[in-house]
């Protein structure tokens, strides 16, 4: 992942191709209120032996 002029560009991901390692803010499955927000990373999931599902959808509130 590279950052150009405050815009983030992601590597192309295809079925069967390994996903690039990433870290991002997310809503976590445990905790209350603001404690439910935190960082998740693909590398941490790999290290823990957890599965990771990447799900993509069109922009919210579009006609699709």
PDB file of C-alpha atoms in Angstrom:
ATOM      1  CA  UNK A   1       0.000   0.000   0.000  1.00  0.00           C
ATOM      2  CA  UNK A   2       1.389   3.382  -0.937  1.00  0.00           C
ATOM      3  CA  UNK A   3       0.319   6.892  -0.019  1.00  0.00           C
ATOM      4  CA  UNK A   4       0.452   9.717  -2.608  1.00  0.00           C
ATOM      5  CA  UNK A   5      -0.678  13.209  -1.624  1.00  0.00           C
ATOM      6  CA  UNK A   6      -2.964  11.914   1.154  1.00  0.00           C
ATOM      7  CA  UNK A   7      -4.682   9.462  -1.227  1.00  0.00           C
ATOM      8  CA  UNK A   8      -4.244   5.764  -0.540  1.00  0.00           C
ATOM      9  CA  UNK A   9      -3.760   3.301  -3.384  1.00  0.00           C
ATOM     10  CA  UNK A  10      -4.203  -0.431  -2.828  1.00  0.00           C
ATOM     11  CA  UNK A  11      -2.604  -3.278  -4.715  1.00  0.00           C
ATOM     12  CA  UNK A  12      -4.855  -5.203  -7.095  1.00  0.00           C
ATOM     13  CA  UNK A  13      -6.358  -8.307  -5.510  1.00  0.00           C
ATOM     14  CA  UNK A  14      -7.677 -11.228  -7.552  1.00  0.00           C
ATOM     15  CA  UNK A  15      -9.272 -14.549  -6.669  1.00  0.00           C
ATOM     16  CA  UNK A  16      -6.538 -17.034  -5.813  1.00  0.00           C
ATOM     17  CA  UNK A  17      -3.909 -14.319  -5.293  1.00  0.00           C
ATOM     18  CA  UNK A  18      -2.622 -13.692  -1.773  1.00  0.00           C
ATOM     19  CA  UNK A  19      -3.914 -10.470  -0.225  1.00  0.00           C
ATOM     20  CA  UNK A  20      -1.353  -7.788   0.619  1.00  0.00           C
ATOM     21  CA  UNK A  21      -0.630  -7.401   4.324  1.00  0.00           C
ATOM     22  CA  UNK A  22      -2.708  -4.587   5.794  1.00  0.00           C
ATOM     23  CA  UNK A  23      -3.582  -2.892   9.065  1.00  0.00           C
ATOM     24  CA  UNK A  24      -6.755  -0.862   9.541  1.00  0.00           C
ATOM     25  CA  UNK A  25      -9.200   0.570  12.069  1.00  0.00           C
ATOM     26  CA  UNK A  26     -12.233  -1.651  12.649  1.00  0.00           C
ATOM     27  CA  UNK A  27     -15.162  -2.362  14.935  1.00  0.00           C
ATOM     28  CA  UNK A  28     -14.047  -5.269  17.118  1.00  0.00           C
ATOM     29  CA  UNK A  29     -16.295  -8.163  18.177  1.00  0.00           C
ATOM     30  CA  UNK A  30     -15.814  -7.517  21.912  1.00  0.00           C
ATOM     31  CA  UNK A  31     -15.962  -4.493  24.203  1.00  0.00           C
ATOM     32  CA  UNK A  32     -18.362  -1.664  24.988  1.00  0.00           C
ATOM     33  CA  UNK A  33     -18.708   1.778  23.410  1.00  0.00           C
ATOM     34  CA  UNK A  34     -15.460   3.240  22.101  1.00  0.00           C
ATOM     35  CA  UNK A  35     -13.543   0.191  23.390  1.00  0.00           C
ATOM     36  CA  UNK A  36     -15.002  -1.721  20.421  1.00  0.00           C
ATOM     37  CA  UNK A  37     -12.857   0.290  18.001  1.00  0.00           C
ATOM     38  CA  UNK A  38      -9.281  -0.793  17.371  1.00  0.00           C
ATOM     39  CA  UNK A  39      -6.725  -1.884  14.815  1.00  0.00           C
ATOM     40  CA  UNK A  40      -6.740  -5.223  13.053  1.00  0.00           C
ATOM     41  CA  UNK A  41      -3.964  -6.555  10.876  1.00  0.00           C
ATOM     42  CA  UNK A  42      -3.757  -9.430   8.463  1.00  0.00           C
ATOM     43  CA  UNK A  43      -0.327 -10.395   9.821  1.00  0.00           C
ATOM     44  CA  UNK A  44      -1.712 -10.765  13.381  1.00  0.00           C
ATOM     45  CA  UNK A  45      -4.507 -13.032  12.099  1.00  0.00           C
ATOM     46  CA  UNK A  46      -1.988 -15.146  10.179  1.00  0.00           C
ATOM     47  CA  UNK A  47       0.230 -15.434  13.271  1.00  0.00           C
ATOM     48  CA  UNK A  48      -2.779 -16.555  15.367  1.00  0.00           C
ATOM     49  CA  UNK A  49      -3.890 -19.066  12.715  1.00  0.00           C
ATOM     50  CA  UNK A  50      -7.170 -17.201  12.134  1.00  0.00           C
ATOM     51  CA  UNK A  51      -9.069 -17.098   8.857  1.00  0.00           C
ATOM     52  CA  UNK A  52      -9.631 -13.697   7.261  1.00  0.00           C
ATOM     53  CA  UNK A  53     -12.459 -12.952   4.840  1.00  0.00           C
ATOM     54  CA  UNK A  54     -12.134  -9.883   2.630  1.00  0.00           C
ATOM     55  CA  UNK A  55     -15.537  -8.583   1.606  1.00  0.00           C
ATOM     56  CA  UNK A  56     -15.978  -5.763  -0.890  1.00  0.00           C
ATOM     57  CA  UNK A  57     -19.155  -3.960  -1.851  1.00  0.00           C
ATOM     58  CA  UNK A  58     -20.033  -0.904  -3.918  1.00  0.00           C
ATOM     59  CA  UNK A  59     -20.086   2.485  -2.285  1.00  0.00           C
ATOM     60  CA  UNK A  60     -22.813   2.972   0.286  1.00  0.00           C
ATOM     61  CA  UNK A  61     -25.980   4.658  -0.929  1.00  0.00           C
ATOM     62  CA  UNK A  62     -25.358   4.075  -4.635  1.00  0.00           C
ATOM     63  CA  UNK A  63     -28.015   2.847  -7.047  1.00  0.00           C
ATOM     64  CA  UNK A  64     -26.391  -0.608  -7.240  1.00  0.00           C
TER      65      UNK A  64
END
